[in-house]
Coordinates of N, CA, C and O in Angstrom, one line a residue:
V1 N 39.8 155.6 84.7 CA 39.2 156.0 86.4 C 40.1 155.1 87.2 O 40.5 154.3 87.2
Q2 N 40.8 156.2 88.0 CA 41.5 155.8 89.3 C 40.8 155.8 90.6 O 40.4 157.0 90.9
L3 N 41.0 155.2 91.4 CA 40.0 155.0 93.0 C 40.9 155.0 94.0 O 41.7 153.8 93.8
Q4 N 41.0 155.8 94.9 CA 41.8 155.8 96.4 C 40.9 155.5 97.3 O 39.9 156.6 97.7
A5 N 40.5 154.4 97.8 CA 40.0 154.4 99.3 C 40.4 154.7 100.4 O 42.0 154.1 100.4
S6 N 40.2 155.2 101.4 CA 40.6 155.4 102.9 C 39.6 155.5 103.8 O 38.4 155.1 103.5
G7 N 40.2 155.5 105.1 CA 39.1 155.6 106.4 C 38.9 154.1 106.9 O 38.4 154.4 107.7
G8 N 39.4 153.3 107.0 CA 39.9 151.5 107.5 C 40.2 151.9 108.9 O 41.2 152.9 108.9
G9 N 40.1 150.9 109.6 CA 41.0 151.1 110.8 C 40.6 149.6 111.3 O 39.8 149.0 111.3
L10 N 40.9 150.0 113.1 CA 40.6 148.9 114.0 C 39.8 150.0 114.9 O 40.0 150.6 115.4
V11 N 38.4 149.1 115.0 CA 37.4 149.5 115.9 C 37.1 148.5 116.4 O 37.0 147.4 116.3
Q12 N 36.6 148.8 117.9 CA 35.9 147.5 118.5 C 34.0 147.5 118.5 O 33.6 148.2 117.5
S13 N 33.8 146.0 118.5 CA 32.4 146.1 118.2 C 31.2 147.0 118.5 O 31.5 147.5 119.8
G14 N 30.6 147.4 117.7 CA 29.8 148.5 117.8 C 30.0 149.8 117.6 O 29.4 150.8 117.3
G15 N 31.3 150.1 116.8 CA 31.8 151.1 116.6 C 31.5 151.9 115.1 O 30.5 150.8 114.9
S16 N 32.1 152.7 114.7 CA 31.4 153.2 113.4 C 32.7 153.7 112.7 O 34.0 154.2 113.5
L17 N 32.7 153.8 111.3 CA 33.7 154.6 110.3 C 32.9 155.3 109.5 O 32.0 155.1 109.1
R18 N 33.8 156.1 108.9 CA 33.4 156.5 107.3 C 34.4 156.3 106.5 O 36.0 157.0 106.4
L19 N 34.3 155.4 105.5 CA 35.2 155.2 104.4 C 34.8 156.4 103.4 O 33.8 156.4 102.8
D20 N 36.0 156.8 102.8 CA 36.2 157.5 101.5 C 36.6 157.2 100.4 O 37.8 156.5 100.4
C21 N 36.3 157.3 99.0 CA 36.7 157.0 98.0 C 37.2 158.2 97.0 O 35.8 158.6 96.4
V22 N 38.2 158.5 96.4 CA 38.1 159.4 95.5 C 38.4 159.2 94.3 O 39.3 158.4 94.0
A23 N 37.4 159.5 93.4 CA 37.9 159.1 92.1 C 38.5 160.2 91.3 O 38.2 161.3 91.2
T24 N 39.4 159.9 90.2 CA 40.3 160.9 89.6 C 40.1 159.8 87.6 O 39.8 159.3 87.9
G25 N 40.5 161.4 87.2 CA 40.7 160.7 85.8 C 39.4 161.0 84.9 O 38.8 162.2 85.1
N26 N 39.2 159.9 84.3 CA 37.9 160.2 83.6 C 36.5 160.1 84.3 O 35.4 159.2 84.3
T27 N 36.3 161.0 85.4 CA 35.3 161.1 86.3 C 34.2 161.4 85.4 O 32.7 160.8 86.0
A28 N 34.1 162.0 84.6 CA 32.7 162.2 83.8 C 31.7 161.4 83.0 O 30.9 160.9 82.7
D29 N 32.6 160.0 82.9 CA 32.3 158.7 82.5 C 31.7 157.9 83.3 O 31.1 156.8 83.3
I30 N 31.7 158.2 84.5 CA 31.4 157.2 86.0 C 29.7 157.2 85.8 O 29.3 158.2 86.1
D31 N 29.3 156.1 85.9 CA 27.8 155.5 86.2 C 27.3 155.5 87.6 O 27.5 156.4 88.5
D32 N 27.4 154.1 87.6 CA 27.1 153.7 89.1 C 28.3 153.5 90.1 O 29.1 153.4 89.4
M33 N 28.3 153.5 91.5 CA 30.0 153.2 92.2 C 29.0 152.4 93.4 O 27.9 152.2 93.5
A34 N 29.9 151.8 94.0 CA 29.6 150.9 94.6 C 30.7 150.4 95.5 O 32.2 150.7 95.6
W35 N 30.3 149.9 97.2 CA 31.2 149.0 97.7 C 31.5 147.8 98.0 O 30.1 147.2 98.1
Y36 N 32.3 146.8 97.4 CA 32.4 145.6 98.1 C 33.3 145.3 99.1 O 34.1 146.6 99.9
R37 N 33.2 144.1 99.7 CA 34.5 143.9 100.8 C 34.8 142.5 100.6 O 34.2 141.3 100.0
Q38 N 36.0 142.0 101.1 CA 36.8 140.6 101.0 C 37.1 140.0 102.3 O 38.1 141.0 102.7
A39 N 36.4 139.1 102.8 CA 37.2 138.9 104.1 C 38.1 137.7 103.6 O 37.9 137.5 102.8
P40 N 39.0 137.3 104.7 CA 40.1 136.5 104.8 C 39.4 135.3 104.0 O 38.6 135.0 104.8
G41 N 39.9 134.8 102.9 CA 39.8 133.0 102.4 C 38.4 133.3 101.8 O 37.6 132.0 101.8
K42 N 37.6 134.4 101.7 CA 36.0 134.7 100.9 C 36.1 135.3 99.7 O 37.2 136.0 99.6
E43 N 34.9 135.2 99.3 CA 34.7 135.7 98.1 C 34.2 137.5 98.3 O 33.9 137.5 99.3
R44 N 34.9 138.3 97.2 CA 34.3 139.5 97.3 C 33.2 139.8 97.2 O 32.9 139.1 96.3
R45 N 32.3 140.3 98.2 CA 31.0 140.3 98.0 C 30.4 141.9 97.9 O 31.0 142.7 98.3
L46 N 29.2 142.4 97.1 CA 28.7 143.7 97.2 C 28.2 144.1 98.4 O 27.4 143.0 98.7
V47 N 28.5 144.9 98.9 CA 28.0 145.6 100.3 C 26.8 147.0 99.8 O 25.8 146.6 100.3
A48 N 27.1 147.8 99.0 CA 26.4 148.6 98.5 C 26.4 149.3 97.3 O 27.9 149.4 96.7
R49 N 24.9 149.7 96.3 CA 25.7 150.5 95.3 C 24.6 151.6 95.2 O 23.7 151.5 95.8
I50 N 25.3 152.8 94.8 CA 24.8 153.7 94.0 C 24.6 154.6 92.9 O 25.6 154.2 92.3
F51 N 23.4 154.6 92.1 CA 23.5 154.9 91.4 C 23.3 156.4 90.9 O 23.7 157.4 91.8
S52 N 23.6 156.7 89.4 CA 23.8 158.2 89.2 C 22.7 159.1 89.4 O 23.0 160.1 90.0
V53 N 21.8 158.4 89.5 CA 20.5 159.4 89.5 C 20.4 159.8 91.5 O 19.4 160.1 91.5
G54 N 20.8 158.5 91.7 CA 20.8 158.9 93.7 C 20.4 157.7 94.4 O 20.7 157.7 95.6
S55 N 19.8 156.9 93.7 CA 19.1 155.8 94.3 C 19.9 154.6 94.4 O 21.1 154.5 94.4
T56 N 19.7 153.9 96.1 CA 20.8 153.3 96.5 C 20.3 151.5 96.7 O 19.1 151.4 96.5
G57 N 21.3 150.4 96.8 CA 20.9 149.3 97.3 C 21.8 148.6 98.0 O 22.8 148.9 98.0
Y58 N 21.5 147.9 99.1 CA 22.3 147.6 99.9 C 22.1 145.8 100.0 O 21.0 145.3 99.9
A59 N 23.2 145.1 100.4 CA 23.0 143.9 100.4 C 22.4 144.1 102.0 O 22.5 144.2 102.9
D60 N 21.7 142.9 102.2 CA 20.8 142.5 103.1 C 21.8 142.5 104.8 O 21.2 142.9 105.9
F61 N 23.1 142.0 104.7 CA 23.5 141.6 105.8 C 24.1 143.0 106.4 O 24.7 143.6 107.4
V62 N 24.1 144.3 106.2 CA 24.2 145.6 106.0 C 23.2 146.5 106.1 O 23.2 147.8 106.7
K63 N 21.9 146.1 105.7 CA 20.9 147.0 105.7 C 20.7 147.6 107.4 O 20.7 147.0 108.0
G64 N 20.2 148.8 107.3 CA 19.9 149.6 108.6 C 21.4 150.0 109.1 O 21.5 150.5 110.6
R65 N 22.5 149.4 109.0 CA 23.8 149.9 109.4 C 24.5 150.8 108.5 O 25.6 151.4 108.9
F66 N 24.8 150.1 107.4 CA 25.6 151.1 106.3 C 24.4 151.9 105.9 O 23.4 151.6 105.0
T67 N 25.1 153.3 105.3 CA 25.2 154.3 104.1 C 25.8 154.5 103.3 O 26.8 155.2 103.7
I68 N 25.5 154.6 102.2 CA 26.1 154.9 100.5 C 25.9 156.2 100.6 O 24.7 156.2 100.4
S69 N 26.6 157.1 99.8 CA 26.6 158.2 99.3 C 27.5 158.5 98.8 O 29.0 158.5 98.4
R70 N 27.4 159.9 97.4 CA 28.5 160.2 96.6 C 28.3 161.7 96.6 O 26.9 162.2 96.7
D71 N 29.3 162.2 96.5 CA 29.4 163.7 95.9 C 30.0 164.3 94.6 O 31.2 163.7 94.6
N72 N 29.1 164.2 93.8 CA 29.5 164.0 92.2 C 30.3 165.0 91.9 O 31.2 165.3 91.0
A73 N 30.3 166.5 92.5 CA 30.7 167.6 92.7 C 32.2 167.4 92.5 O 33.2 167.8 92.5
K74 N 32.6 166.9 93.8 CA 34.1 166.4 94.6 C 34.7 165.2 93.9 O 35.8 164.7 94.5
N75 N 33.6 164.5 93.2 CA 34.3 162.8 92.9 C 34.4 161.8 93.9 O 35.4 161.5 93.4
V76 N 33.6 162.0 95.2 CA 33.9 161.2 96.1 C 32.6 160.5 96.4 O 31.4 160.9 96.6
L77 N 32.7 158.8 96.8 CA 32.1 158.1 97.2 C 32.7 157.6 98.8 O 33.4 157.9 99.1
Y78 N 31.2 157.5 99.5 CA 31.3 157.4 101.0 C 30.5 156.2 101.3 O 29.6 155.6 100.9
L79 N 31.0 155.7 102.4 CA 30.1 154.6 103.0 C 30.3 154.7 104.6 O 31.3 154.7 105.4
Q80 N 29.2 155.2 105.0 CA 29.3 155.5 107.0 C 28.6 154.3 107.3 O 28.1 153.1 107.0
V81 N 29.6 153.5 108.3 CA 29.6 152.1 108.8 C 29.4 152.1 109.9 O 30.1 152.6 110.9
N82 N 28.1 151.6 110.8 CA 27.7 151.9 111.9 C 27.4 150.4 112.7 O 27.3 149.4 111.7
G83 N 27.6 150.6 114.1 CA 27.1 149.0 114.3 C 28.0 147.9 114.0 O 27.5 146.9 113.6
L84 N 29.5 148.3 113.7 CA 30.2 147.3 113.4 C 29.9 146.1 114.0 O 30.3 146.2 115.5
Q85 N 30.3 144.8 113.5 CA 30.8 143.3 114.1 C 31.8 142.9 113.6 O 32.4 143.2 112.5
P86 N 32.5 141.9 114.2 CA 33.6 141.5 113.8 C 33.4 140.8 112.8 O 34.3 140.8 111.9
E87 N 31.9 140.2 112.3 CA 32.1 139.7 110.8 C 31.9 140.7 109.8 O 31.9 140.5 108.9
D88 N 32.3 142.0 109.9 CA 32.3 143.0 109.0 C 34.0 143.4 108.7 O 34.2 143.9 107.8
T89 N 34.7 142.4 109.2 CA 36.0 142.4 109.2 C 36.1 142.2 108.1 O 36.1 140.9 107.5
A90 N 37.3 142.9 106.8 CA 37.1 142.5 105.3 C 38.0 143.9 105.2 O 38.4 144.9 105.6
V91 N 38.6 143.8 103.7 CA 39.1 144.9 103.0 C 37.9 145.2 102.3 O 37.2 144.6 101.4
Y92 N 37.7 146.6 102.6 CA 36.7 147.3 101.8 C 37.3 147.9 100.4 O 38.2 148.9 100.4
Y93 N 36.8 147.7 99.4 CA 37.0 148.1 97.9 C 36.0 148.7 97.2 O 34.8 148.4 97.4
C94 N 36.2 150.2 96.9 CA 35.4 151.0 96.2 C 35.4 150.5 94.4 O 36.5 150.1 94.1
N95 N 34.0 150.7 93.9 CA 34.1 150.4 92.8 C 33.4 151.7 91.7 O 32.4 152.2 92.4
A96 N 33.7 151.6 90.5 CA 32.8 152.3 89.3 C 32.4 152.1 87.9 O 33.6 151.1 87.6
R97 N 31.6 151.9 87.8 CA 31.4 151.5 86.7 C 31.2 152.8 85.1 O 30.5 153.7 85.5
G98 N 32.0 152.6 84.1 CA 31.9 153.3 83.1 C 30.4 153.6 82.3 O 30.2 152.3 81.9
R99 N 30.1 154.7 82.2 CA 29.1 155.0 81.3 C 29.1 154.3 80.3 O 28.2 153.5 79.4
S100 N 30.1 154.6 79.5 CA 29.9 154.5 77.6 C 30.7 153.3 77.6 O 30.5 152.5 76.8
S101 N 31.9 152.9 78.5 CA 32.8 151.8 78.3 C 32.2 150.6 79.0 O 32.3 149.4 78.3
G102 N 31.0 150.9 80.0 CA 31.2 149.5 80.7 C 32.1 148.8 81.4 O 31.5 147.9 82.4
D103 N 33.1 149.3 81.4 CA 34.4 148.9 82.4 C 33.9 148.7 83.9 O 33.7 150.1 84.3
S104 N 34.6 148.2 84.7 CA 34.5 148.1 86.0 C 35.8 148.7 86.8 O 36.9 147.5 86.2
Y105 N 35.7 149.4 87.8 CA 37.3 150.0 87.9 C 37.2 149.6 90.0 O 36.3 149.7 90.3
Y106 N 38.2 149.1 90.3 CA 38.5 149.1 91.9 C 39.5 149.7 92.1 O 40.5 149.8 91.3
G107 N 39.4 150.3 93.4 CA 40.3 151.0 93.9 C 41.4 149.9 94.8 O 41.0 148.4 94.7
Q108 N 42.1 150.4 95.5 CA 43.0 149.4 96.4 C 42.5 148.8 97.4 O 43.3 147.6 97.8
G109 N 41.7 149.1 98.1 CA 41.1 148.8 99.3 C 41.5 149.5 100.3 O 42.4 150.0 100.8
T110 N 40.9 149.2 101.6 CA 41.2 149.4 102.8 C 40.6 149.0 103.7 O 39.1 148.7 103.9
Q111 N 41.5 148.5 104.8 CA 41.3 147.4 105.9 C 40.4 148.1 106.8 O 40.5 148.8 107.4
V112 N 39.3 147.2 107.3 CA 38.2 147.4 108.4 C 38.6 146.0 109.1 O 38.2 145.1 108.6
T113 N 38.7 146.3 110.6 CA 39.1 145.5 111.3 C 38.5 145.8 112.6 O 38.6 146.8 112.9
V114 N 37.2 144.5 112.8 CA 36.4 144.8 114.4 C 37.1 143.9 115.4 O 36.7 142.8 115.0
S115 N 37.2 144.8 116.7 CA 37.5 143.6 117.5 C 36.1 143.3 118.6 O 35.5 143.8 118.5
S116 N 36.1 142.0 119.2 CA 34.9 141.8 119.8 C 35.1 142.2 121.2 O 36.2 142.6 121.5

């Protein structure tokens, strides 16, 4: 499975973006998908996860502001990010987990920078 993330950019505080992640390869084996982020000098953290049945989960620091969704027919994962704050500045990575293999795959990341 290969993952290609896009949609990041520079926005002002309070702004919005939509991050996309296109999956290719053995997409039929993908189970749940997720977005992580990593700020400079900090560990990578889970932002949101969506399971194959459609249920979702969010980190407390993004609840009510971010929405994760997926289009299984197009093999695309989305993250709508609203109400961005400077502390949301990070590289955002999409992740997919293989159903049969249990392997975890990451894309190359897309940079989100929020100015105050």
